XYZ file of C-alpha atoms in Angstrom:
689
model
C 0.000 0.000 0.000
C 1.192 3.522 -0.782
C 2.406 5.726 2.033
C 0.045 8.538 3.074
C 1.000 12.085 2.202
C 3.444 13.910 4.430
C 1.695 15.597 7.341
C 3.944 18.619 7.002
C 2.321 19.656 3.713
C -1.298 20.487 3.056
C -3.035 17.983 0.832
C -3.195 19.221 -2.769
C -6.434 19.918 -4.567
C -7.801 17.210 -6.861
C -9.223 19.029 -9.890
C -11.601 17.212 -12.222
C -13.036 18.034 -15.659
C -16.737 18.707 -16.172
C -18.006 18.894 -19.723
C -21.593 18.261 -18.617
C -23.709 18.221 -15.462
C -23.475 14.436 -15.232
C -19.675 14.602 -15.414
C -19.660 17.279 -12.735
C -21.853 15.141 -10.484
C -19.562 12.157 -11.048
C -16.510 14.250 -10.154
C -18.005 15.599 -6.933
C -19.457 12.309 -5.743
C -16.232 10.412 -6.419
C -14.091 12.774 -4.359
C -12.899 15.796 -6.382
C -11.962 18.916 -4.413
C -12.619 21.174 -7.386
C -13.910 21.012 -10.938
C -13.277 23.114 -14.005
C -15.959 23.749 -16.580
C -16.639 25.908 -19.596
C -19.565 28.052 -20.573
C -20.899 28.354 -24.082
C -18.344 31.079 -24.901
C -14.542 31.368 -24.658
C -13.921 27.762 -23.628
C -10.851 26.016 -25.055
C -13.029 22.891 -25.304
C -15.917 24.239 -27.371
C -16.640 20.713 -28.603
C -17.617 19.620 -25.086
C -21.281 19.990 -24.100
C -20.341 22.869 -21.784
C -22.803 24.805 -19.636
C -25.492 27.340 -20.416
C -25.688 30.313 -18.074
C -28.437 28.699 -15.986
C -26.681 25.333 -15.880
C -23.397 26.921 -14.884
C -25.099 28.713 -11.987
C -26.663 25.389 -10.964
C -23.256 23.711 -11.183
C -21.670 26.357 -8.948
C -24.405 25.878 -6.331
C -24.029 22.098 -6.418
C -20.256 22.322 -6.010
C -20.431 24.841 -3.192
C -23.036 22.757 -1.365
C -20.490 19.938 -1.342
C -17.551 22.134 -0.358
C -16.081 21.840 -3.861
C -14.693 24.739 -5.910
C -15.612 25.475 -9.509
C -13.218 27.219 -11.886
C -14.507 28.486 -15.197
C -12.318 27.987 -18.265
C -12.302 31.154 -20.371
C -9.015 30.236 -21.956
C -9.233 31.142 -25.625
C -7.587 33.993 -27.444
C -10.071 36.833 -27.886
C -10.518 39.224 -30.800
C -11.245 42.915 -30.289
C -14.908 42.661 -31.278
C -15.467 40.018 -28.565
C -14.067 41.979 -25.625
C -17.477 43.181 -24.390
C -18.882 39.659 -24.389
C -15.828 38.350 -22.551
C -16.123 40.907 -19.740
C -19.875 40.309 -19.515
C -19.264 36.571 -19.104
C -16.582 37.215 -16.496
C -18.979 39.435 -14.527
C -21.734 36.796 -14.702
C -19.230 34.223 -13.448
C -18.453 36.400 -10.428
C -22.138 36.924 -9.685
C -22.730 33.156 -9.801
C -19.916 32.553 -7.348
C -17.342 30.946 -9.648
C -14.153 30.452 -7.619
C -11.721 31.455 -10.347
C -11.176 31.966 -14.065
C -8.698 30.054 -16.216
C -7.398 32.531 -18.790
C -4.955 32.481 -21.711
C -5.366 35.881 -23.356
C -3.017 38.493 -21.842
C -5.394 41.328 -22.683
C -8.429 39.714 -21.129
C -6.453 38.800 -18.001
C -5.464 42.456 -17.708
C -9.084 43.625 -17.998
C -10.383 41.009 -15.518
C -7.814 42.141 -12.959
C -9.147 45.666 -13.398
C -12.888 44.967 -13.234
C -12.807 41.974 -10.835
C -9.819 42.644 -8.564
C -10.715 39.805 -6.158
C -11.181 37.132 -8.823
C -8.670 34.279 -8.699
C -6.901 34.069 -12.080
C -5.269 30.843 -13.210
C -2.781 31.036 -16.102
C -4.012 28.444 -18.582
C -1.637 25.814 -19.895
C -2.290 27.567 -23.246
C 0.094 30.271 -21.979
C 2.945 27.740 -22.269
C 4.404 28.438 -18.818
C 7.118 25.801 -18.427
C 9.993 27.375 -16.473
C 10.550 29.087 -13.111
C 11.053 32.527 -14.686
C 7.847 32.167 -16.664
C 5.995 31.282 -13.461
C 7.466 34.280 -11.645
C 6.400 36.708 -14.360
C 2.903 35.197 -14.445
C 2.609 35.926 -10.721
C 3.753 39.525 -11.244
C 1.128 39.859 -13.969
C -1.571 39.041 -11.429
C -2.114 35.321 -11.912
C -2.822 33.409 -8.689
C -1.799 30.055 -10.158
C -0.020 28.701 -13.197
C -1.090 25.554 -14.988
C 2.246 24.016 -15.914
C 2.878 22.641 -19.384
C 2.229 18.917 -19.784
C 5.646 18.215 -21.316
C 7.672 18.631 -18.134
C 9.713 16.162 -16.105
C 9.426 15.720 -12.364
C 12.683 17.640 -11.952
C 11.436 20.537 -14.085
C 8.142 20.652 -12.209
C 10.006 20.688 -8.919
C 11.946 23.763 -10.055
C 8.724 25.601 -10.914
C 6.995 24.580 -7.690
C 10.106 25.700 -5.815
C 9.486 29.311 -6.861
C 6.526 29.433 -4.483
C 4.130 30.168 -7.335
C 0.969 28.095 -6.891
C 1.327 25.321 -9.474
C -1.291 23.091 -11.042
C 0.035 19.861 -12.569
C -1.678 17.643 -15.133
C -1.833 14.185 -13.592
C -3.981 12.200 -16.019
C -5.528 12.492 -19.462
C -4.850 13.166 -23.108
C -1.513 14.509 -24.289
C -1.441 16.766 -27.328
C 1.559 16.251 -29.556
C 2.092 20.001 -29.590
C 2.870 22.143 -26.604
C -0.442 23.759 -25.592
C -0.968 27.237 -26.974
C 1.554 26.592 -29.754
C -0.548 24.385 -32.058
C -1.866 25.963 -35.238
C -2.352 22.831 -37.335
C -6.124 22.590 -37.023
C -6.504 26.322 -37.669
C -4.345 26.315 -40.795
C -5.839 23.143 -42.244
C -9.506 23.858 -41.597
C -9.897 27.172 -39.710
C -10.695 25.288 -36.499
C -8.352 26.934 -34.039
C -7.044 25.075 -30.989
C -6.513 28.479 -29.396
C -10.231 29.096 -29.869
C -11.384 25.744 -28.505
C -12.243 24.169 -31.841
C -9.350 21.791 -32.491
C -10.320 19.166 -35.076
C -7.596 16.799 -33.781
C -5.919 16.250 -37.127
C -2.990 14.879 -35.108
C -5.037 11.776 -34.220
C -5.173 10.824 -37.917
C -2.420 8.859 -39.680
C 0.811 10.782 -40.301
C 4.046 9.379 -41.687
C 2.307 6.127 -42.567
C 1.476 5.626 -38.896
C 0.076 7.682 -35.995
C 3.213 9.778 -35.621
C 1.430 12.728 -33.988
C -0.761 10.742 -31.593
C 0.503 10.226 -28.061
C -0.832 7.827 -25.451
C -2.686 9.399 -22.558
C -0.669 10.627 -19.606
C -0.961 8.656 -16.383
C 1.008 10.322 -13.607
C -0.961 8.718 -10.787
C 2.033 6.611 -9.617
C 3.995 9.880 -9.188
C 1.291 11.741 -7.300
C 2.915 11.359 -3.875
C 6.284 12.633 -5.121
C 4.616 15.659 -6.691
C 2.560 16.290 -3.579
C 5.699 16.199 -1.454
C 7.250 18.788 -3.796
C 4.344 21.098 -3.001
C 2.127 20.883 -6.090
C -1.035 22.836 -5.291
C -3.432 21.040 -7.593
C -3.591 17.854 -9.651
C -5.552 18.300 -12.856
C -7.348 15.565 -14.732
C -7.830 16.288 -18.435
C -11.089 15.280 -20.078
C -13.899 17.804 -20.497
C -14.856 16.029 -23.726
C -14.880 12.554 -22.172
C -17.827 10.669 -20.706
C -18.874 10.843 -17.019
C -17.696 7.289 -16.349
C -14.166 8.323 -17.317
C -14.342 11.235 -14.893
C -15.524 8.868 -12.152
C -12.686 6.408 -12.800
C -9.990 9.083 -12.965
C -11.158 10.906 -9.838
C -11.486 7.642 -7.909
C -7.964 6.529 -8.849
C -6.383 9.896 -8.043
C -8.343 10.187 -4.797
C -7.101 6.773 -3.686
C -3.494 7.690 -4.507
C -3.723 11.019 -2.682
C -5.239 9.349 0.369
C -2.512 6.698 0.545
C -4.512 3.867 -0.984
C -4.055 1.731 -4.102
C -5.429 3.363 -7.266
C -7.399 1.156 -9.642
C -5.402 1.750 -12.812
C -6.885 -1.292 -14.565
C -10.375 0.221 -14.543
C -8.924 3.576 -15.526
C -7.126 1.997 -18.475
C -10.245 0.122 -19.505
C -12.549 3.127 -19.537
C -10.237 5.077 -21.851
C -6.734 4.683 -23.186
C -4.835 4.925 -26.438
C -2.957 1.616 -26.485
C -2.155 2.135 -22.817
C -0.690 5.033 -20.829
C 2.601 6.894 -20.685
C 4.590 8.804 -18.074
C 7.398 9.549 -20.523
C 7.464 13.289 -19.960
C 7.473 12.961 -16.177
C 10.309 10.423 -16.197
C 12.214 12.000 -19.093
C 11.993 8.800 -21.141
C 10.872 10.232 -24.464
C 10.542 8.188 -27.623
C 8.332 5.901 -29.651
C 6.920 4.132 -26.585
C 4.937 7.296 -25.870
C 2.942 7.048 -29.095
C -0.413 5.309 -29.421
C -3.875 5.512 -30.900
C -7.369 4.433 -29.960
C -7.879 0.814 -31.015
C -10.891 -1.455 -31.298
C -9.638 -3.323 -28.240
C -9.558 -0.064 -26.255
C -13.184 0.624 -27.154
C -14.288 -2.913 -26.289
C -12.551 -2.777 -22.893
C -14.609 0.259 -21.894
C -17.913 -1.573 -22.228
C -17.004 -3.988 -19.429
C -16.480 -1.291 -16.777
C -19.110 1.331 -17.608
C -22.027 -0.092 -15.551
C -19.952 -0.336 -12.377
C -18.613 3.178 -12.852
C -22.112 4.607 -13.345
C -23.139 3.001 -10.094
C -20.222 4.683 -8.292
C -21.788 8.129 -8.646
C -25.505 7.299 -8.820
C -26.239 8.151 -5.178
C -25.632 11.373 -3.294
C -22.563 11.315 -1.073
C -22.455 12.487 2.513
C -20.401 15.564 3.336
C -17.511 15.130 5.744
C -18.854 18.113 7.678
C -22.489 17.138 7.225
C -23.139 15.583 10.656
C -26.341 17.311 11.792
C -27.486 17.982 15.339
C -31.255 18.497 15.658
C -33.255 20.198 18.385
C -37.050 19.873 18.399
C -39.465 21.898 20.532
C -43.118 20.892 20.762
C -45.068 23.234 23.059
C -48.789 23.709 23.521
C -50.327 26.442 21.333
C -46.946 27.178 19.652
C -45.731 26.206 16.164
C -43.468 23.168 16.184
C -39.853 24.293 15.930
C -36.829 22.477 14.536
C -33.226 23.696 14.753
C -30.535 22.059 12.638
C -26.844 22.640 13.351
C -23.802 21.608 11.317
C -20.613 22.844 12.884
C -20.957 26.577 13.443
C -24.051 26.961 11.239
C -27.578 26.747 12.618
C -30.895 27.123 10.804
C -34.447 26.768 12.042
C -37.880 25.916 10.706
C -41.393 26.249 12.100
C -44.429 24.166 11.296
C -47.843 23.139 12.508
C -49.021 23.623 16.087
C -48.759 20.264 17.936
C -51.957 18.398 18.743
C -53.123 16.406 21.745
C -52.221 12.767 21.159
C -55.268 10.513 20.858
C -53.107 7.429 21.345
C -49.347 7.674 21.782
C -47.653 11.073 22.264
C -44.517 11.973 20.340
C -41.185 10.915 21.803
C -37.513 11.069 20.801
C -37.553 7.746 18.981
C -40.564 8.788 16.890
C -38.883 12.074 15.919
C -35.563 10.379 15.182
C -37.183 8.005 12.695
C -38.536 10.958 10.692
C -35.465 13.177 10.969
C -33.127 10.365 9.946
C -34.656 10.270 6.461
C -31.664 12.082 4.973
C -30.753 9.575 2.289
C -30.937 11.977 -0.663
C -29.038 14.747 1.111
C -25.411 15.351 2.062
C -26.260 15.188 5.795
C -26.290 12.484 8.438
C -28.124 12.630 11.776
C -25.636 12.993 14.604
C -27.691 13.869 17.695
C -31.252 14.756 18.629
C -32.507 16.734 21.575
C -36.245 17.032 22.051
C -38.298 19.292 24.312
C -41.807 17.822 24.099
C -44.806 19.076 26.020
C -46.772 16.420 27.861
C -49.253 14.541 25.691
C -48.379 16.367 22.464
C -47.691 14.987 19.021
C -47.287 16.064 15.384
C -47.895 14.061 12.260
C -45.071 12.340 10.429
C -45.849 14.558 7.422
C -45.380 17.682 9.573
C -41.991 16.456 10.896
C -40.908 15.589 7.376
C -41.867 19.073 6.203
C -39.811 20.610 9.025
C -36.846 18.426 8.095
C -37.055 19.341 4.412
C -37.280 23.066 5.197
C -34.327 22.910 7.594
C -32.238 20.930 5.097
C -33.064 23.433 2.365
C -32.039 26.339 4.582
C -28.835 24.572 5.598
C -28.075 23.961 1.925
C -28.488 27.674 1.224
C -26.321 28.590 4.197
C -23.523 26.302 2.981
C -23.748 27.660 -0.557
C -23.705 31.257 0.675
C -20.731 30.576 2.942
C -18.741 29.098 0.043
C -19.496 31.917 -2.408
C -16.462 34.183 -2.899
C -16.940 37.880 -2.212
C -16.207 39.807 -5.392
C -15.909 43.518 -6.024
C -16.837 44.794 -9.468
C -15.324 47.901 -10.998
C -15.890 49.275 -14.469
C -12.855 48.465 -16.594
C -11.296 51.215 -18.671
C -11.506 49.618 -22.095
C -10.618 52.773 -24.022
C -7.106 52.960 -25.399
C -6.484 56.632 -26.028
C -2.742 56.757 -26.593
C -2.014 55.070 -29.881
C 1.174 55.391 -31.880
C 0.962 57.183 -35.175
C 1.739 55.683 -38.536
C 5.375 54.770 -38.985
C 7.624 53.918 -41.871
C 7.325 50.276 -42.819
C 10.194 48.037 -41.798
C 11.223 44.640 -43.093
C 12.215 41.935 -40.635
C 13.879 38.749 -41.808
C 13.983 35.635 -39.665
C 16.666 33.092 -40.539
C 16.908 29.494 -39.400
C 19.908 27.818 -41.080
C 23.674 28.432 -40.880
C 24.048 28.670 -44.667
C 21.621 31.594 -44.727
C 23.960 33.760 -42.637
C 26.135 34.423 -45.671
C 23.329 36.560 -47.102
C 23.132 38.949 -44.147
C 25.245 41.611 -45.806
C 23.319 41.385 -49.074
C 19.703 41.268 -47.929
C 17.944 44.619 -47.969
C 16.144 44.383 -44.618
C 15.947 46.506 -41.496
C 16.488 43.742 -38.947
C 17.396 40.091 -38.772
C 16.188 37.512 -36.260
C 18.888 34.896 -35.630
C 18.522 31.619 -33.676
C 20.617 31.798 -30.537
C 22.697 28.803 -31.565
C 23.815 30.644 -34.738
C 24.962 33.778 -32.923
C 28.376 32.238 -32.289
C 28.877 31.982 -36.057
C 28.569 35.736 -36.494
C 31.744 37.795 -36.434
C 32.436 39.571 -33.151
C 33.210 42.742 -35.093
C 29.897 42.840 -36.900
C 27.453 45.641 -36.067
C 24.765 43.936 -33.995
C 22.258 46.788 -33.791
C 20.058 45.157 -36.435
C 20.377 41.623 -35.084
C 17.682 40.123 -32.848
C 18.386 36.952 -30.860
C 15.753 34.208 -31.060
C 15.980 31.897 -28.024
C 14.383 28.429 -28.203
C 10.589 28.545 -28.118
C 10.669 25.691 -25.586
C 13.299 26.171 -22.893
C 14.903 22.857 -21.953
C 17.486 24.385 -19.577
C 16.618 27.833 -18.282
C 19.830 28.330 -16.317
C 21.938 27.568 -19.379
C 19.822 29.913 -21.495
C 20.232 32.741 -18.983
C 23.992 32.276 -18.973
C 24.179 32.249 -22.759
C 22.034 35.347 -23.109
C 24.103 37.150 -20.510
C 27.243 36.393 -22.508
C 25.633 37.581 -25.746
C 24.496 40.773 -24.060
C 28.085 41.364 -23.048
C 29.179 40.682 -26.637
C 27.106 43.593 -27.897
C 23.725 42.055 -28.725
C 20.943 44.421 -27.726
C 17.695 42.824 -28.865
C 15.725 39.675 -28.046
C 12.547 38.208 -29.515
C 10.243 36.674 -26.896
C 7.888 33.866 -27.859
C 6.873 33.052 -24.288
C 6.729 35.041 -21.081
C 9.876 33.458 -19.612
C 11.885 35.150 -22.367
C 10.405 38.488 -21.302
C 11.408 38.044 -17.666
C 14.942 36.947 -18.541
C 15.468 39.545 -21.265
C 14.180 42.399 -19.160
C 16.556 41.600 -16.316
C 19.515 41.405 -18.725
C 18.695 44.756 -20.277
C 17.653 43.632 -23.764
C 15.231 45.551 -25.945
C 12.346 43.098 -26.321
C 10.190 42.136 -29.291
C 7.101 39.965 -28.816
C 6.962 36.878 -31.018
C 3.943 35.116 -32.521
C 3.955 32.508 -29.727
C 2.445 35.060 -27.315
C -0.772 34.808 -29.382
C -1.504 38.545 -29.253
C -4.847 39.019 -31.018
C -6.424 42.177 -29.552
C -5.339 45.697 -28.516
C -5.603 44.967 -24.775
C -3.162 42.086 -25.174
C -0.866 44.499 -26.990
C -1.237 46.951 -24.102
C -0.413 44.208 -21.588
C 2.661 43.368 -23.673
C 3.725 47.000 -23.577
C 3.290 47.147 -19.805
C 5.569 44.145 -19.243
C 8.341 45.620 -21.335
C 7.901 44.772 -25.020
C 8.846 47.408 -27.583
C 7.064 45.772 -30.533
C 4.952 42.674 -31.186
C 4.217 40.116 -33.859
C 0.466 39.693 -34.229
C -1.145 36.282 -34.051
C -1.401 34.868 -37.556
C -4.844 33.526 -36.605
C -6.222 37.059 -37.058
C -8.080 38.215 -40.137
C -6.872 41.450 -41.713
C -9.677 43.489 -40.121
C -8.760 42.024 -36.714
C -5.149 43.041 -37.323
C -6.323 46.593 -37.962
C -8.151 46.633 -34.629
C -5.052 45.283 -32.880
C -2.564 47.699 -34.378
C -1.583 51.019 -32.824
C -0.459 50.191 -29.294
C 3.018 49.011 -30.252
C 4.758 48.709 -33.619
C 3.197 45.539 -35.002
C 4.794 42.905 -37.209
C 2.758 40.680 -39.511
C 4.222 37.573 -41.136
C 3.941 38.005 -44.913
C 6.024 35.091 -46.147
C 7.265 31.735 -44.910
C 6.267 28.283 -43.775
C 4.212 28.849 -40.660
C 4.920 26.592 -37.663
C 1.985 24.256 -37.089
C 3.276 22.507 -33.964
C 5.965 22.891 -31.334
C 6.757 19.442 -29.981
C 9.084 18.142 -27.287
C 8.860 14.578 -28.552
C 10.302 13.942 -32.002
C 7.454 13.080 -34.401
C 9.693 11.660 -37.116
C 10.204 7.930 -37.556
C 13.953 8.454 -37.530
C 13.953 9.751 -33.966
C 16.438 7.082 -32.930
C 18.747 7.835 -35.837
C 18.765 11.519 -36.719
C 21.316 11.023 -39.505
C 18.851 8.968 -41.509
C 15.779 11.008 -40.620
C 13.835 12.414 -43.578
C 13.007 15.576 -41.593
C 9.422 15.576 -42.824
C 6.042 13.983 -42.205
C 3.361 13.082 -44.711
C -0.350 13.051 -44.000
C -2.854 10.635 -45.500
C -3.330 12.907 -48.550
C 0.381 12.823 -49.355
C 1.162 16.388 -48.280
C 4.661 16.779 -46.829
C 5.294 18.792 -43.647
C 8.935 19.721 -42.931
C 10.248 19.088 -39.415
C 12.957 21.281 -37.879
C 14.728 19.944 -34.810
C 17.029 21.529 -32.264
C 17.364 22.712 -28.669
C 15.377 19.759 -27.347
C 12.249 20.458 -29.395
C 10.879 20.131 -32.912
C 8.795 22.413 -35.067
C 6.431 20.988 -37.679
C 6.010 23.471 -40.525
C 3.139 23.926 -42.938
C 3.199 21.950 -46.160
C 3.169 25.160 -48.241
C 4.493 28.668 -47.548
C 2.343 31.622 -46.602
C 2.628 34.283 -49.304
C 1.283 37.838 -49.060
C 4.010 39.747 -50.934
C 1.579 40.763 -53.664
C -0.984 41.946 -51.090
C 1.208 44.365 -49.140
C -1.355 47.134 -49.534
C -3.956 45.028 -47.699
C -1.777 44.317 -44.659
C -2.076 46.620 -41.630
C 1.465 46.339 -40.304
C 4.406 48.414 -39.194
C 6.815 45.562 -39.827
C 6.634 42.994 -42.634
C 8.152 39.739 -41.385
C 9.711 37.066 -43.594
C 10.382 33.648 -42.053
C 12.985 31.906 -44.199
C 13.244 28.288 -43.096
C 14.675 26.526 -46.137
C 15.181 29.283 -48.705
C 18.570 29.890 -50.310
C 20.154 33.367 -50.336
C 18.930 33.896 -53.913
C 15.397 32.875 -52.987
C 15.447 35.201 -49.992
C 16.588 38.147 -52.091
C 13.876 37.471 -54.643
C 11.141 37.252 -51.991
C 12.129 40.628 -50.519
C 12.163 42.199 -53.961
C 8.695 40.799 -54.685
C 7.325 42.604 -51.626
C 8.728 45.922 -52.838
C 7.140 45.367 -56.245
C 3.946 43.902 -54.765
C 4.474 40.749 -56.796
C 3.992 37.076 -56.111
C 6.978 35.021 -55.027
C 5.170 31.856 -56.123
C 2.553 31.257 -58.794
C 1.176 28.168 -57.053
C 1.798 25.989 -54.034
C 1.193 28.695 -51.439
C -1.448 29.755 -48.914
C -2.933 33.075 -47.837
C -3.149 31.666 -44.335
C -6.019 32.939 -42.227
C -5.751 36.615 -43.132
C -8.849 36.502 -45.340
C -10.832 33.446 -44.211
C -10.109 33.704 -40.483
C -10.864 31.030 -37.919
C -14.282 29.626 -37.110
C -16.404 31.156 -34.388
C -17.563 28.895 -31.556
C -21.109 28.788 -32.934
C -19.782 27.499 -36.289
C -18.643 24.186 -34.843
């Protein structure tokens, strides 16, 4: 049997998914301390059933009755035209008594802090917080908790937890191939944005002749004690789109592990798995063993355990603090009175005037039989004191009515006690100080060593260089136009800090930041900071938040339409990508078949239609690029940008020169085999699913 948790640490929260009311009920009755759920808007799981406004209010009341918290997921990126709806939903959440909001969008987090200063804000895993410095900046930005990336090892999680920032850790459920918040595959292929909650899960389809983008589900339950001892604040189960029986099985297993018992992993595996489970990220054992897909055998296994799991949450559970003490007073010519006490809370009810008993007067045993009918409530009868006038009685129906009224009042008292107190202030949504129009700049991003030879010849204003290529640039070269690009996924933050410090001393002045850890590090080292596309900045309030944390310019999310880019622009100089293969996924696990032998790796994946997607590897992560380049060089007049950005991943110096010249002439670089991205078609709205 597992050892119980250390008594020196408070027991972490067990956080369960709720995509429907039945799933929420299963979570609460099987032992969850908190649930997270989405409304009909701004949920990063729009394909789940989710909750209408009335149902969400009902869910909050049910959770609070049971002493369980409910966090609302509002963790999509938000476009400017949706800001009013977002704040209205946040305000409704506060009025309902939601215990916290899970948020991705930097602009919306900023506005919520302003209008709901007491609201607990959790930094969604979509924010890609995966290092101590990222966690520290999230706290300074007003987040109460960070939801750590799912790709981290136990050692890496320990470092984040060690900062003292409240940390939520995924403990069970589906693993996306891409780092959360950095997947654009579904959006680019079919306008169904993962950052908008509409992922079509193209990664679960065959790639590379196999399921090379489909990972087995995470099962970290065997590591739950180690993580608890580190100080993890919350253990999160993924699965808002899964059935209630799955929620019941996952909560039951995690609850047993947290309480020092033996978790039933066989039932958990049977109810849902993809060829079994993996703990590869937690243990650092990456590789092909982590990959799997849903098989016929997996589906068949579920049928054998579903009835038992349904039974596990069919009946109401008793609250640990639900032991009720009753006091009954029956006095002549006075209404019958019942007082019900649970801990420090007491409620009372009054009913019919007692009658003279024709046969047997009421006694304690008679009253106890009626008051003990608490089977469909969270309460149990602890003690009964009765003050009964001589010869008096009341009907069983009258006692039952008193009991029901007292229980109802106690329910309301518990719900009211659990409801957070929230202040509401009007947010200042006007942005009065906007920069004026500026001369257009051209930014070139390079990826390969052989492209460096073209630096002196390319007619561009600034060049973004991968950090690993900086050592190949002459020490005597003017670095004022060079921008360092650190790895998008930081495998070793201490080593990165040391390298950036050395480069700062060597004369480099600028840094591009694709996650918030880069901002924290770069700011402390004195770099001038540019915001990269990985920050998913899609509205002017996100741009304002970026400005307030030290960025001097930003690259807009390429999930914006052109009109949404116009609404975004004006807070900071804004770059828009006009040419290049857009990154569809950022992965920590190599998706290519040649992962064990990089020399023979083809460096590309093919989908079932035969399209080829290049794979770039380095710095402990891989980027899967789109099968065709984005091209907007002939549409420069349509693009609301201060900076035109070219991302040259595989182009030769001659091809780079030609692409830049095409922009100046407003000509096409390619006659076919290109995409306009999402600038015209945009991504689907939630109601288009």
